[in-house]
Amino acid sequence: MATAAAASASEAEAEPKAEGEEAEAKEARTRRKVLSRAVAAATYKTVGPEWDQQEEGVSESDGDEEYAMASSAESSPGEYEWEYDEEEKNQLEIERLEEQLSINVYDYNCHVDLIRLLRLEGELTKVRMARQKMSEIFPLTEELWLEWLHDEISMALDGLDREHVYDLFEKAVKDYICPNIWLEYGQYSVGGIGQKGGLEKVRSVFERALSSVGLHMTKGLAIWEAYREFESAIVEAARVSDQCLPWPPRAVLLEKVHSLFRRQLAIPLYDMEATFAEYEEWSEDPIPESVIQNYNKALQQLEKYKPYEETLLQAEAPRLAEYQAYIDFEMKIGDPARIQLIFERALVENCLVPDLWIRYSQYLDRQLKVKDLVLSVHSRAVRNCPWTVALWSRYLLAMERHGVDHRVISVTFEKALSAGFIQATDYVEIWQAYLDYLRRRVDFKQDSSKELEELRSAFARALEYLKQEVEERFSESGDPSCLIMQNWARIEARLCNNMQKARELWDSIMTKGNAKYANMWLEYYNLERAHGDTQHCRKALHRAVQCTSDYPEHVCEVLLTMERTEGTLEDWDIAVQKTETRLARVNEQRIKAAEKEAALAQQEEEKVEQRKRARAEKKALKKKKKTRGSDKSRADEDDEKEWGDDAEEQPSKRRRVENSVPPAGEAELGPEADPGLSGSSAPAAAEPPSEQKEQRAATRRRDVPRVLHDSSKDGVTVFVSNLPYGLREPAATLRPLFEACGDVVEVRPIFSNRGDFRGYCYVEFKEEAVALRALELDRQTVEGRPMFVSPCVDKSKNPDFKVFRYSTALEKHKLFVSGLPFSCTKEELEEICKAHGTVKDIRLVTNRAGKPKGLAYVEYENESQASQAVLKMDGMTIKENVIKVAISNPPQRKAPEKPEARKAPGVAVVPRQIYGARGKGRTQLSLLPRALQRPSATAAQAENGPAPPPAATEVPKMSNADFAKLLLRK
């Protein structure tokens, strides 16, 4: 009915919603009818035979049965006729699920599947136990709660069973704010109106429902109407009953209905006009002016909220962005009740979004500060997102802030440790939060106390836990800097005045690989400086001078500064000697490292030069073989002509080099020259294959026009690469593919100087929107090779632009799978992964030729499913290959260093990066021939002294032919 009201408020809704609206309206009418008849039945039990029920024809048991039928009609499982083999299969599956839950109790899907199968098998006791276990670990969705409640209602026989159902309703309304559950709760409580205190119970439930969801603009209307129907039924029952019955005066009951109408009309809800018209029709007196004013004010507020509500109605779940905008709007208005409601509405569909829980709990902690509400939200947050350490830390702080018992906080901390965090650092964070709490409990004015001993034992347990549990699971403790041990040492030194224990802890810190860092020694020095003595400060700095490798100069400076202000002459001399010796050794080590790096760089340069010479020699040898082949073919032609050809000898055609001068004899001959002199009277002899290839390439070069790239059209152009080099007609092949996205202006393939296709092209469209759609064709296969489609961007103007469109940061909901067999398909991997959660996407990593690399990325719906999949799939065998599975966290790529400028002879060689953007694959070849790379006389003089200013000599210009001769020179 709420949806129907929303549809009537916005007339633009389409016809397909009409059937749903009619169904909801019919359902609402049925519920109201059941309410009235249940009230009548309960009233008859109270009134006795005087109550005329012939027209109604309903008893209390009939009312309960009718309500049970109405409330369970939607979720009736139906009648299934199972064969014996199917029942046996279900039993085996139930046993498997129970075994799996005994291994991992946090497997949400296993709980759901187990409950479904037990319900189908009719195992009522077992399904009740399974539901209870699941509700203790996870909050249940609205559908799971309604199904459970309907089953329990159908089995309720007496008053004790009714109390059990009441308890279930109380648990259900605490998980999420769901109007449908509150409506079911109110309707079920009406069935117990004949019991002692039944009327007060019904009103209490409805009042709580209004406080919880009465402000819901689209679904709150159903609660208001159900409550008014109930009170109207009470008024009618009091009118026809005997005066001796314990009903309140009729005026009091009427005032109750009036009050509900007035309260509802003061709240912005959909279909307010119909409610106002109903009030006018029902009321015997004129509506007060104050009610009309509040109604008009609510209508004005409704117009402000309608855009956000309509956006939610039109969007698809989970509608996180729409809810975020709605929350921002409510936060600006500042009504706490409405802010709380919109957060709860958003969390119903986005219960697995930790950031939303954090924002909600932060608002409650800072604004409302109501203990029960705050702690309830924190508890629900960690039940929905147990893998998020920030939620557990905030929960512990909130419990401490509101004075929760220490034992309860300790139990909550133990639950956090078993929640299954996905990073080692998460365990360090939760331990730090708990240790901070324990530290704040200690009264350090006392020499010893129970709280202090508990704090020390907790520190020791934390170090042991990180060493054994965390390091065994993640191959790291998560605390390389020993932050927990540092905190313990500071507490012992500053608050407990126990420097001996603090020194022992710092010795342990230094033995864990931290002795080479200057900041660790300086931290220890500052602690000794504040709470120790000068002797230990000096000892710490002397050790730091010997051990520090990252910033030894800084440590030496601190030592000299201390001795300058406090030390004796002997202390000063010792400090100077130690610092000079250490710095000399460090400089020597740095010089050796630089020389080694320079030698490696020089070796790489020599290798590059060798490869360059080898390629040049290979190219020259290939050209020489081609020349010999052409000479041999010409000699064969001369032999044939000597043996009987009457045609005269025709001079072979030379391939002219650009900017070269033709021979004088050829230059003088024109088109009308004597055939006898030129030898052109005979038919031309067959040209060599190499010259035919050159002519075809030249013809192709003439056919392909040179088109300069217009950077002003980059917005409507995409860059297509990784195409097959053997693609005969690139433009004709690619145009149909891209025309599916929109109008194509031009497909511009790029050819080399020889006329060969270079494997990439530009595709220009008429509109920018079409170009954006064309990017979706990325990785589509063209003749067995994946085509790369990327935006057309000038990287010289945008050096930071990256085409890679996948995240390179930590993604807790995505897995990285390695070691896959090359024959593994996407469908096979999806079949394996979907057993552990909802798979949103799978990407198999391939090389440029489209061949698999044995790697894949699997994206799950949330972090919980991903963490469960890691535990289950890591080390699994697929087609005799053992795969490795981890949370996707690619290592950070170091930015390539810019190569240093080449130094003049005589200057020390500085190590430089000689690799390209992709490592050793891209060479740094110089395009200047080695013959031109000769040191000048000026450079030679510069070695022995300052060189005189160079003379202004003009370098002779060289043609392309001259460069070619230099390159081919042996």
mmCIF file of C-alpha atoms in Angstrom, residues 709-720 745-746 748 761-768 770-772 774-775 789-793:
data_model
loop_
_atom_site.group_PDB
_atom_site.id
_atom_site.type_symbol
_atom_site.label_atom_id
_atom_site.label_comp_id
_atom_site.label_asym_id
_atom_site.label_seq_id
_atom_site.Cartn_x
_atom_site.Cartn_y
_atom_site.Cartn_z
ATOM 1 C CA HIS A 709 47.475 13.954 -36.725
ATOM 2 C CA ASP A 710 45.145 16.729 -35.592
ATOM 3 C CA SER A 711 45.444 16.958 -31.787
ATOM 4 C CA SER A 712 42.336 19.136 -31.590
ATOM 5 C CA LYS A 713 40.244 16.036 -32.409
ATOM 6 C CA ASP A 714 41.682 13.874 -29.603
ATOM 7 C CA GLY A 715 38.370 14.075 -27.750
ATOM 8 C CA VAL A 716 36.529 12.274 -30.556
ATOM 9 C CA THR A 717 39.393 9.890 -31.401
ATOM 10 C CA VAL A 718 40.539 6.596 -29.893
ATOM 11 C CA PHE A 719 43.921 4.943 -30.250
ATOM 12 C CA VAL A 720 43.805 1.271 -31.285
ATOM 13 C CA VAL A 745 34.431 9.625 -39.545
ATOM 14 C CA GLU A 746 37.709 7.923 -40.396
ATOM 15 C CA ARG A 748 43.429 5.914 -40.061
ATOM 16 C CA CYS A 761 45.654 3.085 -35.957
ATOM 17 C CA TYR A 762 43.409 6.017 -35.030
ATOM 18 C CA VAL A 763 39.615 5.907 -35.221
ATOM 19 C CA GLU A 764 37.826 9.251 -35.371
ATOM 20 C CA PHE A 765 34.127 9.616 -34.523
ATOM 21 C CA LYS A 766 31.603 12.380 -34.942
ATOM 22 C CA GLU A 767 30.760 12.739 -31.233
ATOM 23 C CA GLU A 768 32.744 12.421 -28.028
ATOM 24 C CA VAL A 770 30.601 7.657 -29.246
ATOM 25 C CA ALA A 771 34.355 7.698 -28.602
ATOM 26 C CA LEU A 772 33.720 6.927 -24.939
ATOM 27 C CA ALA A 774 34.216 2.724 -28.216
ATOM 28 C CA LEU A 775 36.539 2.288 -25.223
ATOM 29 C CA VAL A 789 41.496 0.567 -27.280
ATOM 30 C CA SER A 790 42.528 3.631 -25.277
ATOM 31 C CA PRO A 791 41.877 7.396 -25.291
ATOM 32 C CA CYS A 792 43.897 9.454 -27.721
ATOM 33 C CA VAL A 793 46.192 11.484 -25.470
#
